[in-house]
């Protein structure tokens, strides 16, 4: 405890001297003078290099992050709350002033980013230099150790040869002196053999002694001279890189402290009136509202405080009628919520499902018009009661798509006035709502089209489906859904996906995902034709796609067949013929990832209408495939059914259905990659 406290209280110079003396302790010298010293120091230097490398990576990543943050911080605030003269409240001005602190903080952080970049460069250079030096020292030490090891190994071989000859001499001395040895050069007596063996022993002894002397010399040189030099060099490298890393760490802490302190001074300077908090406290909401309202008094015109449309009309009898006032029998006309002199209501009022909205009888039309005028004339206020209306509020996602068709630019305002002033007809008890749970036995048109108009110049896109059926009056001119180019239909409905597609997908998702053979089994042709005709009469009749309360499988098959019929009737396939060559090139790619990326590019180039419609349909069909155990419809079946419907035929071989099926397979495979998930 005393040594620790004394170390803590010592001066930095004394601490450095004490640290240097640590290497002079006997236990450390014993390790540094041993054979393990070089390997131990090489391993320790490698640890320092790894530490330097990891810290360098961190500084580089933080530098890139902080640099990006500074760039965004210095420019993003300029795009918000741009002040304009004369219309600025103190709240808006102060928000702008507070956001300007972001620019000041960005300037403070810029020096921090520059320091991080410099640190990163310095440590990268340090790491590279130290790695090269360690490699050089390691190779030199390994070379010297190998020389000593090879010399010792050679001496061991000389010793073994010398020992072997000596053993042969001992054996020869124990043999019979009278015996002779037969060799290729003739027979040798024992004495001759002894003399020859002694000569060999002398030669081996001389070589043995020379090898031993050489190995001892190399070893002594390595231990006394080379190894201490290598150990000292490695120790210096370790201390150098660790010291450099300590300095870089101190730099990092200093720059971080400076950043925090300067940021604090920027946000809350010594002059408290310029701090961010004081700026926020200086907002005067009451004065802002007072100044805003007082502007209407400062204009000097009293007319700016009066709405001309709300000036009441004074009753004043016409001079020509004053004399005959006693005989006048005229009645005071009722007041209107909608002024007939300045406003107009739609020319045709679509009745409920109990009456035909397209009656060809002049009497019926006159009766309907008269009923509308009477309803206006006999009511002083015409507000629609939400509780008595049977406009559906659930069960369909397409109430926003039941658009009223008119070429009048002021049509929306007029329609709003008409909806507020014209009472909706009361439905009968058999059809209270369009919700599937409350249907009787028949599909009923949506009452969201109770007020509708049809003009000869309607902007409904023309249908490309030729039909000989006679449509009711007022619907033959530009009023169809089937056979219309997808771009025009989407543009008309002001939505990304046609209403009929969304309605069919909704029904199948809710009622048909577990239905066996959905999309494979077809409905009755007459039922399909009848439903198409109803929708072509009035697009709001897509609500008739909803199944009745006691629906059966045939009702769901009808919806699936209707959806296929819609895409089959398009003038141009969803995957058009213009990109047929590119689709064929995509199919010829062997690599799956490349093939999917190529198809992703083709989908990206599709127009918005095709793109969003294809997205909605593909994700819907994938949901169908997920219910394969129940509906027995896997992706292969869906490819066979939908491929010829959505993909244009092969221009070179129109009968090549496999081309369309394979293209559909790639569309399914790339759906999650090409589109945002639902």
Coordinates of N, CA and C in Angstrom, one line a residue, residues 452-567:
X452 N -74.3 11.7 -58.9 CA -73.4 11.5 -59.9 C -73.8 12.3 -61.2
X453 N -72.9 12.6 -62.0 CA -73.2 13.2 -63.3 C -72.6 12.5 -64.4
X454 N -73.1 12.7 -65.6 CA -72.5 12.2 -66.8 C -72.7 13.2 -67.9
X455 N -71.6 13.7 -68.4 CA -71.6 14.7 -69.5 C -71.1 14.1 -70.8
X456 N -71.5 14.6 -71.9 CA -71.0 14.1 -73.2 C -69.5 14.2 -73.3
X457 N -68.9 15.1 -72.6 CA -67.4 15.3 -72.7 C -66.7 14.7 -71.5
X458 N -67.2 13.6 -71.0 CA -66.6 13.0 -69.8 C -65.1 12.6 -70.1
X459 N -64.3 12.7 -69.1 CA -62.8 12.4 -69.3 C -62.5 10.9 -69.0
X460 N -63.6 10.1 -68.9 CA -63.4 8.7 -68.6 C -62.6 8.1 -69.8
X461 N -61.5 7.4 -69.7 CA -60.8 6.9 -70.9 C -61.6 5.9 -71.7
X462 N -61.3 5.9 -73.0 CA -62.0 5.0 -73.9 C -61.7 3.6 -73.7
X463 N -62.6 2.7 -73.8 CA -62.4 1.2 -73.7 C -61.9 0.7 -75.1
X464 N -61.0 -0.3 -75.0 CA -60.6 -0.9 -76.2 C -61.3 -2.3 -76.5
X465 N -62.2 -2.6 -75.6 CA -63.0 -3.8 -75.8 C -64.2 -3.6 -76.7
X466 N -64.3 -4.3 -77.8 CA -65.4 -4.1 -78.7 C -66.6 -4.9 -78.2
X467 N -67.7 -4.3 -78.1 CA -68.9 -5.0 -77.7 C -70.1 -4.6 -78.5
X468 N -71.0 -5.5 -78.7 CA -72.2 -5.2 -79.5 C -73.4 -5.0 -78.6
X469 N -73.2 -5.1 -77.3 CA -74.3 -4.9 -76.4 C -74.7 -3.4 -76.3
X470 N -76.0 -3.2 -76.2 CA -76.5 -1.8 -76.1 C -76.5 -1.3 -74.7
X471 N -75.7 -0.3 -74.4 CA -75.5 0.2 -73.1 C -76.7 1.2 -72.8
X472 N -77.1 1.4 -71.6 CA -78.1 2.4 -71.3 C -77.7 3.8 -71.7
X473 N -78.6 4.6 -71.9 CA -78.3 6.0 -72.3 C -77.4 6.7 -71.2
X474 N -76.4 7.4 -71.7 CA -75.5 8.2 -70.9 C -74.3 7.4 -70.4
X475 N -74.2 6.1 -70.8 CA -73.0 5.4 -70.4 C -72.1 4.9 -71.6
X476 N -72.6 5.1 -72.8 CA -71.8 4.5 -73.9 C -70.6 5.4 -74.2
X477 N -70.6 6.6 -73.8 CA -69.5 7.5 -74.2 C -68.5 7.6 -73.0
X478 N -67.3 6.8 -73.2 CA -66.2 6.9 -72.3 C -66.5 6.6 -70.9
X479 N -67.1 5.4 -70.6 CA -67.5 5.1 -69.2 C -67.2 3.7 -68.8
X480 N -66.2 3.1 -69.4 CA -65.9 1.7 -69.2 C -64.6 1.5 -68.3
X481 N -64.5 0.3 -67.8 CA -63.3 -0.1 -67.0 C -62.5 -1.2 -67.7
X482 N -63.2 -2.2 -68.3 CA -62.5 -3.3 -69.0 C -62.0 -2.8 -70.4
X483 N -60.7 -3.2 -70.7 CA -60.2 -2.9 -72.0 C -59.6 -1.5 -72.1
X484 N -59.5 -0.8 -71.0 CA -58.9 0.5 -71.0 C -57.4 0.5 -70.7
X485 N -56.6 1.2 -71.4 CA -55.2 1.2 -71.0 C -55.0 1.5 -69.6
X486 N -54.0 0.8 -69.0 CA -53.9 0.9 -67.5 C -53.5 2.3 -67.1
X487 N -52.6 3.0 -67.9 CA -52.2 4.3 -67.5 C -53.3 5.3 -67.4
X488 N -54.2 5.2 -68.4 CA -55.4 6.1 -68.4 C -56.3 5.8 -67.3
X489 N -56.5 4.5 -67.0 CA -57.5 4.2 -65.9 C -57.0 4.6 -64.6
X490 N -55.7 4.4 -64.3 CA -55.1 4.9 -63.1 C -55.1 6.4 -63.0
X491 N -54.8 7.1 -64.1 CA -54.8 8.5 -64.1 C -56.2 9.1 -63.8
X492 N -57.2 8.4 -64.4 CA -58.6 8.8 -64.1 C -59.0 8.6 -62.7
X493 N -58.6 7.5 -62.1 CA -59.1 7.2 -60.8 C -58.2 7.9 -59.7
X494 N -57.1 8.5 -60.1 CA -56.2 9.2 -59.2 C -55.7 8.2 -58.1
X495 N -55.3 7.1 -58.5 CA -54.8 6.1 -57.6 C -53.7 5.3 -58.2
X496 N -52.9 4.6 -57.5 CA -51.8 3.8 -58.0 C -52.2 2.5 -58.7
X497 N -53.2 1.9 -58.1 CA -53.7 0.6 -58.6 C -55.2 0.7 -58.9
X498 N -55.7 0.2 -60.0 CA -57.1 0.3 -60.3 C -58.0 -0.3 -59.2
X499 N -59.2 0.4 -59.1 CA -60.1 0.0 -58.0 C -60.5 -1.5 -58.1
X500 N -60.8 -1.9 -59.4 CA -61.2 -3.3 -59.6 C -60.2 -4.3 -59.1
X501 N -58.9 -4.0 -59.4 CA -57.8 -4.9 -59.0 C -57.8 -5.0 -57.4
X502 N -57.8 -3.8 -56.8 CA -57.7 -3.8 -55.3 C -58.9 -4.5 -54.7
X503 N -60.1 -4.3 -55.3 CA -61.3 -4.9 -54.8 C -61.3 -6.4 -54.9
X504 N -60.8 -6.9 -56.1 CA -60.7 -8.4 -56.2 C -59.7 -9.0 -55.3
X505 N -58.5 -8.3 -55.2 CA -57.5 -8.8 -54.3 C -58.0 -8.9 -52.8
X506 N -58.8 -7.8 -52.4 CA -59.3 -7.8 -51.1 C -60.2 -9.0 -50.8
X507 N -61.1 -9.3 -51.8 CA -62.1 -10.4 -51.6 C -61.4 -11.7 -51.5
X508 N -60.4 -11.9 -52.4 CA -59.7 -13.2 -52.4 C -58.9 -13.4 -51.1
X509 N -58.2 -12.3 -50.7 CA -57.4 -12.3 -49.5 C -58.3 -12.7 -48.3
X510 N -59.5 -12.1 -48.3 CA -60.4 -12.3 -47.1 C -61.2 -13.6 -47.1
X511 N -61.6 -14.0 -48.3 CA -62.5 -15.2 -48.4 C -62.0 -16.4 -49.2
X512 N -60.9 -16.2 -50.0 CA -60.6 -17.2 -50.9 C -59.2 -17.8 -50.8
X513 N -58.4 -17.4 -49.8 CA -57.0 -17.9 -49.7 C -57.0 -19.4 -49.4
X514 N -58.0 -19.9 -48.7 CA -58.0 -21.4 -48.4 C -59.0 -22.1 -49.3
X515 N -59.5 -21.5 -50.4 CA -60.4 -22.1 -51.3 C -59.6 -23.0 -52.3
X516 N -59.9 -24.2 -52.4 CA -59.2 -25.1 -53.3 C -59.4 -24.7 -54.7
X517 N -58.3 -24.6 -55.5 CA -58.4 -24.3 -56.9 C -58.7 -22.8 -57.2
X518 N -58.5 -21.9 -56.3 CA -58.7 -20.5 -56.6 C -57.8 -20.1 -57.7
X519 N -58.4 -19.4 -58.7 CA -57.7 -19.0 -59.9 C -57.6 -20.1 -60.9
X520 N -57.7 -21.4 -60.5 CA -57.6 -22.4 -61.5 C -59.0 -22.8 -62.0
X521 N -60.0 -22.8 -61.0 CA -61.4 -23.1 -61.4 C -62.0 -21.8 -61.9
X522 N -62.7 -21.9 -63.0 CA -63.3 -20.7 -63.6 C -64.8 -20.6 -63.2
X523 N -65.4 -19.4 -63.2 CA -66.8 -19.2 -62.9 C -67.6 -19.3 -64.2
X524 N -68.9 -19.2 -64.0 CA -69.8 -19.2 -65.2 C -69.6 -18.0 -66.1
X525 N -69.5 -18.3 -67.4 CA -69.1 -17.2 -68.3 C -70.2 -16.1 -68.3
X526 N -71.5 -16.5 -68.2 CA -72.6 -15.5 -68.2 C -72.5 -14.6 -66.9
X527 N -72.1 -15.2 -65.8 CA -72.0 -14.4 -64.6 C -70.8 -13.4 -64.7
X528 N -69.7 -13.9 -65.3 CA -68.6 -13.0 -65.5 C -69.0 -11.8 -66.4
X529 N -69.6 -12.2 -67.5 CA -70.1 -11.2 -68.5 C -71.0 -10.2 -67.9
X530 N -71.9 -10.7 -67.1 CA -72.9 -9.8 -66.4 C -72.3 -8.8 -65.5
X531 N -71.3 -9.3 -64.7 CA -70.6 -8.5 -63.7 C -69.7 -7.4 -64.4
X532 N -69.1 -7.8 -65.5 CA -68.3 -6.9 -66.3 C -69.2 -5.8 -66.8
X533 N -70.3 -6.2 -67.3 CA -71.2 -5.2 -67.9 C -71.7 -4.2 -66.8
X534 N -72.0 -4.7 -65.6 CA -72.4 -3.7 -64.5 C -71.3 -2.8 -64.2
X535 N -70.1 -3.3 -64.1 CA -68.9 -2.4 -63.8 C -68.7 -1.4 -64.9
X536 N -68.8 -1.8 -66.1 CA -68.6 -0.9 -67.2 C -69.7 0.2 -67.3
X537 N -70.9 -0.2 -66.8 CA -72.0 0.8 -66.7 C -71.6 1.9 -65.7
X538 N -71.1 1.5 -64.6 CA -70.8 2.5 -63.5 C -69.6 1.9 -62.7
X539 N -68.4 2.6 -62.8 CA -67.2 2.0 -62.1 C -67.4 1.8 -60.6
X540 N -68.4 2.6 -60.0 CA -68.6 2.4 -58.6 C -69.2 1.0 -58.3
X541 N -69.7 0.3 -59.3 CA -70.2 -1.0 -59.1 C -69.2 -2.1 -58.8
X542 N -67.9 -1.6 -58.6 CA -66.9 -2.6 -58.1 C -67.3 -3.1 -56.8
X543 N -68.2 -2.4 -56.1 CA -68.7 -2.9 -54.8 C -69.5 -4.2 -54.9
X544 N -70.0 -4.4 -56.2 CA -70.8 -5.6 -56.4 C -69.9 -6.9 -56.4
X545 N -68.6 -6.7 -56.4 CA -67.6 -7.8 -56.3 C -67.7 -8.5 -54.9
X546 N -68.0 -7.7 -53.9 CA -68.1 -8.3 -52.6 C -69.1 -9.4 -52.5
X547 N -68.8 -10.5 -51.9 CA -69.7 -11.6 -51.9 C -70.9 -11.4 -50.9
X548 N -72.1 -12.0 -51.2 CA -73.2 -11.9 -50.2 C -72.9 -12.6 -48.9
X549 N -73.9 -12.4 -48.0 CA -73.7 -13.0 -46.7 C -73.6 -14.5 -46.7
X550 N -74.5 -15.1 -47.5 CA -74.5 -16.6 -47.6 C -73.8 -17.0 -48.9
X551 N -72.5 -16.5 -49.0 CA -71.8 -16.7 -50.3 C -71.3 -18.2 -50.3
X552 N -71.1 -18.6 -51.6 CA -70.6 -19.9 -51.8 C -69.3 -19.9 -52.5
X553 N -68.7 -21.1 -52.8 CA -67.4 -21.1 -53.5 C -67.5 -20.4 -54.9
X554 N -68.6 -20.6 -55.6 CA -68.8 -20.0 -56.9 C -68.7 -18.5 -56.9
X555 N -69.1 -17.8 -55.8 CA -68.9 -16.4 -55.7 C -67.5 -16.0 -55.7
X556 N -66.6 -16.8 -55.0 CA -65.2 -16.4 -54.9 C -64.5 -16.8 -56.3
X557 N -64.9 -17.9 -56.9 CA -64.4 -18.2 -58.2 C -64.7 -17.1 -59.2
X558 N -65.9 -16.6 -59.1 CA -66.3 -15.5 -60.0 C -65.4 -14.3 -59.8
X559 N -65.0 -13.9 -58.6 CA -64.1 -12.8 -58.4 C -62.7 -13.1 -59.0
X560 N -62.2 -14.3 -58.8 CA -60.9 -14.7 -59.4 C -60.9 -14.6 -60.9
X561 N -62.0 -15.1 -61.5 CA -62.2 -15.1 -63.0 C -62.3 -13.7 -63.5
X562 N -63.0 -12.8 -62.7 CA -63.1 -11.4 -63.1 C -61.8 -10.7 -63.1
X563 N -60.9 -11.0 -62.1 CA -59.6 -10.4 -62.1 C -58.7 -10.8 -63.3
X564 N -58.8 -12.1 -63.6 CA -58.1 -12.6 -64.8 C -58.6 -12.0 -66.1
X565 N -59.9 -11.8 -66.1 CA -60.6 -11.2 -67.3 C -60.1 -9.8 -67.5
X566 N -60.0 -9.1 -66.4 CA -59.5 -7.7 -66.4 C -58.1 -7.5 -67.1
X567 N -57.2 -8.4 -66.6 CA -55.8 -8.3 -67.2 C -55.8 -8.9 -68.6

